[in-house]
PDB file of C-alpha atoms in Angstrom:
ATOM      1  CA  UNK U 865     115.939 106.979  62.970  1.00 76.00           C
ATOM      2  CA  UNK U 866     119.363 105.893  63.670  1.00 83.00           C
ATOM      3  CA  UNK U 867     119.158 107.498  67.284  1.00 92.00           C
ATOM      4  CA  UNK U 868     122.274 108.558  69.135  1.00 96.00           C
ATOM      5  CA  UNK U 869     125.417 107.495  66.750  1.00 97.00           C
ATOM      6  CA  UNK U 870     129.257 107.932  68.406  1.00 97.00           C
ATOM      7  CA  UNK U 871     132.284 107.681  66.558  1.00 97.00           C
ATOM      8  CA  UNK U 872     134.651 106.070  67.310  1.00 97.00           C
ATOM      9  CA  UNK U 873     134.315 102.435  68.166  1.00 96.00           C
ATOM     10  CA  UNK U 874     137.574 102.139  69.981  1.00 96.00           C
ATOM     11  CA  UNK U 875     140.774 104.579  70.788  1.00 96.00           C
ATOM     12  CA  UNK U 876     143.842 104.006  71.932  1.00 97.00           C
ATOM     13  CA  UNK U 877     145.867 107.463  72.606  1.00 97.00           C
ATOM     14  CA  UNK U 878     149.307 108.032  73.625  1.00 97.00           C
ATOM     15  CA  UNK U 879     149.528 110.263  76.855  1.00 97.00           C
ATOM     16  CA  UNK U 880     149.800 113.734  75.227  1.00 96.00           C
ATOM     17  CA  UNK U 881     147.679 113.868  72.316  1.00 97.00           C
ATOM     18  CA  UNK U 882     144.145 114.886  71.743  1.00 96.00           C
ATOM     19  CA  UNK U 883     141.091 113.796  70.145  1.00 96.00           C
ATOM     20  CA  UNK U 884     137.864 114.162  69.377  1.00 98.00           C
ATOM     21  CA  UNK U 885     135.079 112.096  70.646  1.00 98.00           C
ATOM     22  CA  UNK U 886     131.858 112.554  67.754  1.00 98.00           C
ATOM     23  CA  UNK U 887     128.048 112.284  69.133  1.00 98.00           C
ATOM     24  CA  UNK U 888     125.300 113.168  66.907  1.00 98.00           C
ATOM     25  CA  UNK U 889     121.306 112.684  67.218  1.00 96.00           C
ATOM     26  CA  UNK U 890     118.466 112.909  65.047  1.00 94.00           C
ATOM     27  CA  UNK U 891     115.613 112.881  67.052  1.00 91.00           C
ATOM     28  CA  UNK U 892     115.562 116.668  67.247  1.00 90.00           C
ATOM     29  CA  UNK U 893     116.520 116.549  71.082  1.00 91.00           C
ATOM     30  CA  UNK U 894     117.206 119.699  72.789  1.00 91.00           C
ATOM     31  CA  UNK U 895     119.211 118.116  75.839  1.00 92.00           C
ATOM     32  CA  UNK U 896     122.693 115.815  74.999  1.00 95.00           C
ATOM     33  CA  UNK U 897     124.913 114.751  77.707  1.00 95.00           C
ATOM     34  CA  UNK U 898     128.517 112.856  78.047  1.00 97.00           C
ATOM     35  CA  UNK U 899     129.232 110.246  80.552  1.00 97.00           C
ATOM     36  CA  UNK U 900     132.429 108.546  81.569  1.00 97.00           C
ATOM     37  CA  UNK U 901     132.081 105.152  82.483  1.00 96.00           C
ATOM     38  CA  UNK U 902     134.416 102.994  84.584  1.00 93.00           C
ATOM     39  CA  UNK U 903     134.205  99.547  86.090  1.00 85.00           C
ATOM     40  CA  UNK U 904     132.428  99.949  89.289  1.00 82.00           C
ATOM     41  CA  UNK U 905     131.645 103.522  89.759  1.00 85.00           C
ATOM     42  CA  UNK U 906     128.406 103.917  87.993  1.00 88.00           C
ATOM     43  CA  UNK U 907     128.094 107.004  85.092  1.00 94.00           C
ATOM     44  CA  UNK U 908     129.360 110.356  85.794  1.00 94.00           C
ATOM     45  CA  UNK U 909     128.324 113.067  84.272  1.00 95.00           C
ATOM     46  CA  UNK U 910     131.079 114.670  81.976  1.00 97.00           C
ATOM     47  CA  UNK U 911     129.074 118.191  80.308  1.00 97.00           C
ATOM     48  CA  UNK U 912     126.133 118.065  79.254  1.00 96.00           C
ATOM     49  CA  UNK U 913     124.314 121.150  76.684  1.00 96.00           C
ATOM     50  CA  UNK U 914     120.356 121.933  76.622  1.00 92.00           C
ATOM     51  CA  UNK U 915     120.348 123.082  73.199  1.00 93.00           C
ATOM     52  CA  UNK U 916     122.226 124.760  70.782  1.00 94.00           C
ATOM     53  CA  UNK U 917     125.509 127.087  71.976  1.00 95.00           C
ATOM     54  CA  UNK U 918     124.262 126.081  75.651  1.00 96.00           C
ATOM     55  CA  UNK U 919     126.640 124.345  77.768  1.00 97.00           C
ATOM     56  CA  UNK U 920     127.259 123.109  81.353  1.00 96.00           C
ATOM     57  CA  UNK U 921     129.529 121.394  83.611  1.00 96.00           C
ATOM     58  CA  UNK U 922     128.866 118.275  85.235  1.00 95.00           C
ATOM     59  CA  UNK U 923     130.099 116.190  87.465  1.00 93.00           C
ATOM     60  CA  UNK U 924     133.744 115.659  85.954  1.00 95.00           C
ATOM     61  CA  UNK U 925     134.574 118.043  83.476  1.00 97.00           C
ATOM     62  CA  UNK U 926     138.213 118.612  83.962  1.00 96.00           C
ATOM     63  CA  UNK U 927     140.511 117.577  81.052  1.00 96.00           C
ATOM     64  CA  UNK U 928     137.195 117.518  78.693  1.00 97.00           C
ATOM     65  CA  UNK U 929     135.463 120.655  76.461  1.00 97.00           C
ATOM     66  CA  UNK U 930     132.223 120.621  74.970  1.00 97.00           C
ATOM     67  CA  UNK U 931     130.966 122.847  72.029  1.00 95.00           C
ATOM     68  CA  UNK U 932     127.083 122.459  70.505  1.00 97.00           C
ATOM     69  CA  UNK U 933     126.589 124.560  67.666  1.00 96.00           C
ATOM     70  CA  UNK U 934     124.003 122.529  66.206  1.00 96.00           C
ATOM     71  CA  UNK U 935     120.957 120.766  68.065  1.00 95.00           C
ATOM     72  CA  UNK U 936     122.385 117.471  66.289  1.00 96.00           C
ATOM     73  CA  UNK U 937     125.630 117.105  67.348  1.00 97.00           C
ATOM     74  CA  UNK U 938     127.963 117.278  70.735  1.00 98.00           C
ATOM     75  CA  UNK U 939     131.781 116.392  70.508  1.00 98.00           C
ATOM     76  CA  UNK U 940     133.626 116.036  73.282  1.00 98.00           C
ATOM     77  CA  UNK U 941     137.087 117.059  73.286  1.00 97.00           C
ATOM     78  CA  UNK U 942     140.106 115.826  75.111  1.00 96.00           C
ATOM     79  CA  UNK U 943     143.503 117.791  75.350  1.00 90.00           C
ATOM     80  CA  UNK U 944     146.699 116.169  76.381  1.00 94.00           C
ATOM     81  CA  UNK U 945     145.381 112.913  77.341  1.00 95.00           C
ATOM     82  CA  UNK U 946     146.007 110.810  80.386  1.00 96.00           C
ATOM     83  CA  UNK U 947     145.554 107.222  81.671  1.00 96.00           C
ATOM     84  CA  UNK U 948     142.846 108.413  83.936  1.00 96.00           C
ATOM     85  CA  UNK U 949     140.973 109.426  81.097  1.00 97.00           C
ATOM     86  CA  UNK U 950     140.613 105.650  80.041  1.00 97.00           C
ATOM     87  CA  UNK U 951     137.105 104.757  80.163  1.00 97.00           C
ATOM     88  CA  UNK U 952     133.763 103.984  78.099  1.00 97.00           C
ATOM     89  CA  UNK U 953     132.303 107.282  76.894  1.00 98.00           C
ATOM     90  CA  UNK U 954     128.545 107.558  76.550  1.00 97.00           C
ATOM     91  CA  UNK U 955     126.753 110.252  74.600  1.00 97.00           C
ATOM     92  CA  UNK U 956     122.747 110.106  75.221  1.00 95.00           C
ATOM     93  CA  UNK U 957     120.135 112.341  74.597  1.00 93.00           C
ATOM     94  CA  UNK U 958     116.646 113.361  75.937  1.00 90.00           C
ATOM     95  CA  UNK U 959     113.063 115.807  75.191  1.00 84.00           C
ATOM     96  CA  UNK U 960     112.326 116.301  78.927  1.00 75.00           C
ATOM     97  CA  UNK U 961     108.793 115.652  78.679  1.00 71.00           C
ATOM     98  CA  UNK U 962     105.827 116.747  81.224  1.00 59.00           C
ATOM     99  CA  UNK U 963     108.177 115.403  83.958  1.00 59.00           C
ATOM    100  CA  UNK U 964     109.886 112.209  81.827  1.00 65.00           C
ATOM    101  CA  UNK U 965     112.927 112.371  81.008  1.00 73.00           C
ATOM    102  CA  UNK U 966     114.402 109.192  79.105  1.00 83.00           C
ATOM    103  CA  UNK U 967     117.677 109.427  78.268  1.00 88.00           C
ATOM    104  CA  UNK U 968     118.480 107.347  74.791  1.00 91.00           C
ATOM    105  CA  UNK U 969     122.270 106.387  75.245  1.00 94.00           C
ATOM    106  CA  UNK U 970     124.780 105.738  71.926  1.00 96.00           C
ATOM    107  CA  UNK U 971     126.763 102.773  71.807  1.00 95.00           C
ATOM    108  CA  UNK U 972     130.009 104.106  73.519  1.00 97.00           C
ATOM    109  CA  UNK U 973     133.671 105.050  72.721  1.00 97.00           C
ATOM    110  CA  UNK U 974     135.992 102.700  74.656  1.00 97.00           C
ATOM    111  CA  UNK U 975     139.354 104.714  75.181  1.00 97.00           C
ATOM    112  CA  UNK U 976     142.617 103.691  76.172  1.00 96.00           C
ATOM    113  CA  UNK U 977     145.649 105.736  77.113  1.00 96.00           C
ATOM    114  CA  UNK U 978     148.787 104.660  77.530  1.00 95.00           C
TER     115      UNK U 978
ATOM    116  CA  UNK I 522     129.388 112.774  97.818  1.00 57.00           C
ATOM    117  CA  UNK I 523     127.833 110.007  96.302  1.00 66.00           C
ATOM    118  CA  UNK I 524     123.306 111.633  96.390  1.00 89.00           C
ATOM    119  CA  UNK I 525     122.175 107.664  95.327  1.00 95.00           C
ATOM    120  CA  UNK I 526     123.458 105.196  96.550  1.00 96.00           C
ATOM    121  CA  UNK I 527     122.814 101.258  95.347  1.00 97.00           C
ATOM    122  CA  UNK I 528     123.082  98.114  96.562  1.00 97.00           C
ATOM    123  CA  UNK I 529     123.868  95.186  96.079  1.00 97.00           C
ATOM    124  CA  UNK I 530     126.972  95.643  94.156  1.00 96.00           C
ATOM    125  CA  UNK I 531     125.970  92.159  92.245  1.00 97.00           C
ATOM    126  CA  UNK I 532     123.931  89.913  92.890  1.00 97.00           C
ATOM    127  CA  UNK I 533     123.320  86.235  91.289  1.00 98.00           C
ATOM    128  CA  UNK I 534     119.417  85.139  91.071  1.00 98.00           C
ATOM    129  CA  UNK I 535     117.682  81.548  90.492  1.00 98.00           C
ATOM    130  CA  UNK I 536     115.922  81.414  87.189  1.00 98.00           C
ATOM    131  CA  UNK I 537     112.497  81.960  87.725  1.00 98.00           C
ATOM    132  CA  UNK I 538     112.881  83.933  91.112  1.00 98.00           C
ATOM    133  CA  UNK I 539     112.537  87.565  92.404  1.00 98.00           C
ATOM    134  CA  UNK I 540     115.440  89.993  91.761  1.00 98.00           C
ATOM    135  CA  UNK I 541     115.397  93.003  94.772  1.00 98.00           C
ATOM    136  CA  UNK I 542     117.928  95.992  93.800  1.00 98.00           C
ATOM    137  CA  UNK I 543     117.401  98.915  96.190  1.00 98.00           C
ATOM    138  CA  UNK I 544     118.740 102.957  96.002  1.00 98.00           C
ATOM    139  CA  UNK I 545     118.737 105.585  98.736  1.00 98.00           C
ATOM    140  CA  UNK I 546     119.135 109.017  98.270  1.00 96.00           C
ATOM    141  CA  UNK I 547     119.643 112.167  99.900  1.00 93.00           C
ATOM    142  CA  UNK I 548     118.715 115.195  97.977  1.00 92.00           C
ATOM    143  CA  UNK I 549     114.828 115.823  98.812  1.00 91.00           C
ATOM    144  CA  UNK I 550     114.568 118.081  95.747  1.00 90.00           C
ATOM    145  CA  UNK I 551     114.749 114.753  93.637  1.00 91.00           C
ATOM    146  CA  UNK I 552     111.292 114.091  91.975  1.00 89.00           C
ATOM    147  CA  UNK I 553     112.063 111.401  89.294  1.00 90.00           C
ATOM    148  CA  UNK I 554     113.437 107.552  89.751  1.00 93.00           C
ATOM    149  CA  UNK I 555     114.246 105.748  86.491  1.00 93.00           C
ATOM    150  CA  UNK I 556     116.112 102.453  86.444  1.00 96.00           C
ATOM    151  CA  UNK I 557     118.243 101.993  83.361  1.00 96.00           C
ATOM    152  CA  UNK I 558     119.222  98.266  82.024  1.00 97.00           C
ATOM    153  CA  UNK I 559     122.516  97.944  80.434  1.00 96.00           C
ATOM    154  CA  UNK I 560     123.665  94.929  78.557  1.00 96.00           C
ATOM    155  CA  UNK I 561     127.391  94.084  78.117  1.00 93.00           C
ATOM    156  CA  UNK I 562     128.574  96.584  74.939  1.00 91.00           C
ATOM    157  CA  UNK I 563     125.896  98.446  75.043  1.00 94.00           C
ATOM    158  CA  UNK I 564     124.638 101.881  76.168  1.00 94.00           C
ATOM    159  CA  UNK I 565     122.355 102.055  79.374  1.00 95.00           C
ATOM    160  CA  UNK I 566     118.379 102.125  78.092  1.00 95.00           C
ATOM    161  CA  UNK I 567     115.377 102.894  80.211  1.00 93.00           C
ATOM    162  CA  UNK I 568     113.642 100.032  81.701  1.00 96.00           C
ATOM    163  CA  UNK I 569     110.609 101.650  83.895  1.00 94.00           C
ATOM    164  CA  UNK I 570     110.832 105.301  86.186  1.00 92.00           C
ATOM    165  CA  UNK I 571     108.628 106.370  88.836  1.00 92.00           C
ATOM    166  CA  UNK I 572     107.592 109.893  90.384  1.00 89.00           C
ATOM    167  CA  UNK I 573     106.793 110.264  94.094  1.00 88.00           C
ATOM    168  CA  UNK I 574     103.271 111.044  93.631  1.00 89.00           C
ATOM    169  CA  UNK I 575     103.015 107.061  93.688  1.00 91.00           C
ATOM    170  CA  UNK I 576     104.576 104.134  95.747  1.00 94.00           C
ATOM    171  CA  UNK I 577     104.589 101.582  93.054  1.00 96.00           C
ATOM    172  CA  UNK I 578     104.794 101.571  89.421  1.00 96.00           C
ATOM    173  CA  UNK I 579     104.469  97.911  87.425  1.00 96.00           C
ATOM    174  CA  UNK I 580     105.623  97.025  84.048  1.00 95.00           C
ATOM    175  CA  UNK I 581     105.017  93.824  83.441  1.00 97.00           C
ATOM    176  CA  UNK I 582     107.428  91.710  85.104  1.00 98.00           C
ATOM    177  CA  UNK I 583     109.270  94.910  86.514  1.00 98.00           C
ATOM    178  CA  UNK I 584     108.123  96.900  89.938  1.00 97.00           C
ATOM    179  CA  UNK I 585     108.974  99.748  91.473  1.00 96.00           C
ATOM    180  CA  UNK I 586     108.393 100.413  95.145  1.00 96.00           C
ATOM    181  CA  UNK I 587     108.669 103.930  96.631  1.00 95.00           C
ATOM    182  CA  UNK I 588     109.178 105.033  99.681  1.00 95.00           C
ATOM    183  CA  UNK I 589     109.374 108.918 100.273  1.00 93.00           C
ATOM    184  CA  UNK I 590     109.922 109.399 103.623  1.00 94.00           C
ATOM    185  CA  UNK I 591     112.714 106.878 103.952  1.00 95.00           C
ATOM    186  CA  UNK I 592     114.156 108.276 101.011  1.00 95.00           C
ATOM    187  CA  UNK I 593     114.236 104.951  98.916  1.00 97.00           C
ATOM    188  CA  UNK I 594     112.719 103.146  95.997  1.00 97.00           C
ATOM    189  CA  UNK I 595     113.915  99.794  94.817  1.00 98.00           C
ATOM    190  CA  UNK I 596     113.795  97.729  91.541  1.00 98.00           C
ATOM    191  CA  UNK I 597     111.752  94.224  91.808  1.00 98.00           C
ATOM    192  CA  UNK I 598     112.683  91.622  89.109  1.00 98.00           C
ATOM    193  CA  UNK I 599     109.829  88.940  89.110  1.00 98.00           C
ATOM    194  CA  UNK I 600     110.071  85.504  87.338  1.00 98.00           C
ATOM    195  CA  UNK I 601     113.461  86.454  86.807  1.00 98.00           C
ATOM    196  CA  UNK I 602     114.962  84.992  83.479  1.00 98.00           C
ATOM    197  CA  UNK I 603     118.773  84.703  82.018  1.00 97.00           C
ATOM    198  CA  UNK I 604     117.695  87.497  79.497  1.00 97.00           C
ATOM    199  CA  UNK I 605     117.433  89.553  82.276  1.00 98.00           C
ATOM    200  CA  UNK I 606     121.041  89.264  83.595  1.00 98.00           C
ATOM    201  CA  UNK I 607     122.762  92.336  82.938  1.00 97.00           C
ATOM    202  CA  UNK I 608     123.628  95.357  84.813  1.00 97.00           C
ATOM    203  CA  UNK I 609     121.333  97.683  86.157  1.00 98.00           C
ATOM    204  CA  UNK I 610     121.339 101.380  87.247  1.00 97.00           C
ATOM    205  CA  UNK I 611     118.706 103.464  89.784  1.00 96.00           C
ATOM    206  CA  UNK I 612     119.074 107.440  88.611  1.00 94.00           C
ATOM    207  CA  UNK I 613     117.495 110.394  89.923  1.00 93.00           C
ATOM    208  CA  UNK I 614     116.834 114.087  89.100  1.00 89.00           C
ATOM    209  CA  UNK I 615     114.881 116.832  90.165  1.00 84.00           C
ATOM    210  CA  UNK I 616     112.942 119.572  88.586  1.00 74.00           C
ATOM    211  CA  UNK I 617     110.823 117.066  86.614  1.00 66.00           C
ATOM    212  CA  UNK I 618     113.427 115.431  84.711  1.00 63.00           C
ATOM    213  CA  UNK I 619     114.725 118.778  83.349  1.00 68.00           C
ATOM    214  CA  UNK I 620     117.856 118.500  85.062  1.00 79.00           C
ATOM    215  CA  UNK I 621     120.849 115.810  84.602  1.00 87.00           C
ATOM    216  CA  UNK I 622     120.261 112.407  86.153  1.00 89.00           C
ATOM    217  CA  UNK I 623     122.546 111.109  89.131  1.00 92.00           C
ATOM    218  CA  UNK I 624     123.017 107.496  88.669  1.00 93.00           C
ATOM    219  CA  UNK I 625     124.102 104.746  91.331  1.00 95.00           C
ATOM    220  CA  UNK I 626     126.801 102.721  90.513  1.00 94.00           C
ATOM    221  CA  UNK I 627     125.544 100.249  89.634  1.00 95.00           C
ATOM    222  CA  UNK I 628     124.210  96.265  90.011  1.00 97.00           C
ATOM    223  CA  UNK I 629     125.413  93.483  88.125  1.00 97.00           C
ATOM    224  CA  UNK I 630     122.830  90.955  87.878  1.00 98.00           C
ATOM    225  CA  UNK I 631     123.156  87.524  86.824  1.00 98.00           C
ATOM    226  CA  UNK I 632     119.987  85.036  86.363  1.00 98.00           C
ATOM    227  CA  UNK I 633     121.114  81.471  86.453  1.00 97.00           C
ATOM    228  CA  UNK I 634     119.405  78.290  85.122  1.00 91.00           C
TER     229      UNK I 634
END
């Protein structure tokens, strides 16, 4: 299994323009989440979907969209970009359980925008 | 409104001794405590989570205490070693796990020789 897989590596963006952030599983996962990451603050939750055509808000949606139309993959969109949207991006994944939940993180997208 | 909060923001460890992170929270409805372990480049991964059915939970040389009615469980390093320097995150969630975690912000550990 290669687990949770994001593409890209790296981004830098020029404020304006979009892209796609790619997350994809293959652990057959029901529940996928985004996360922002930024130096001090911890992970916030960004949207997160419990299966297929299912999605939610978290924490910090605003400037993101979500779509899951398969159980394997979650992309996370962002329109007209912005410097505060420079962070580390973490997709992860998770089978709640019988009251575990353990979250299996990708390696991260580090974006810049300037 | 931050629902866990962590402390210490960093903290810097002798080889070989005990490593103490502790989280407080506020929402009672919370029912599951993992800690996640992140090295530098890397995405968070579980380390060890509790439920507050029990006050401790050991893995080897990692311990959780509980504490339900002060609303606080904390993360006890023992025999701490360099590997173990990295930075570490309490979560919660409630209904079982079947709802999004709530993570602290954070400790940055580092184990010196």
């Amino acid at each position: 299994n290669a687990g949770v897989t994001q593409t890209p590596k790296f981004r830098i963006l020029k404020i304006g323009q979009s892209m796609t952030l790619q997350c994809a599983q293959d652990m057959n996962h029901n529940y996928m989440y985004w996360y922002r990451q930024d130096p001090g603050m911890g992970l916030k939750l960004i949207y997160y979907s419990v299966g297929a055509g299912i999605t939610d808000k978290g924490e910090v949606p605003n400037g993101y969209n979500v779509s899951r139309s398969t159980t394997e993959d979650f992309p996370l969109r962002l329109e007209l970009a912005a410097p505060s949207q420079t962070s580390v991006y973490f997709c992860a994944s998770s089978h709640p359980d019988r009251g575990i939940d353990t979250q299996y993180f990708g390696p991260g997208t580090r974006l810049t925008v300037l | 409104q931050q629902q866990v909060k962590q402390s210490p923001q960093s903290l810097i460890v002798q080889k070989g001794g005990i490593s103490i992170i502790n989280c407080a929270y506020e929402n009672t409805a919370f029912d599951y405590f993992p800690w996640y372990q992140q090295f530098p480049g890397k995405g968070p991964a579980l380390l060890i989570a509790i439920r507050p059915d029990v006050s401790e939970k050991k893995e080897g040389r990692f311990t959780i205490s509980f504490n339900k009615s002060a609303k606080q469980f904390s993360l006890h390093i023992m025999d701490s070693q360099p590997g173990d320097s990295a930075t570490y995150f309490c979560a919660a969630s409630r209904d079982s796990g079947n709802t999004p975690l709530v993570f602290g912000k954070g400790t940055r550990l580092s184990v010196i020789a």
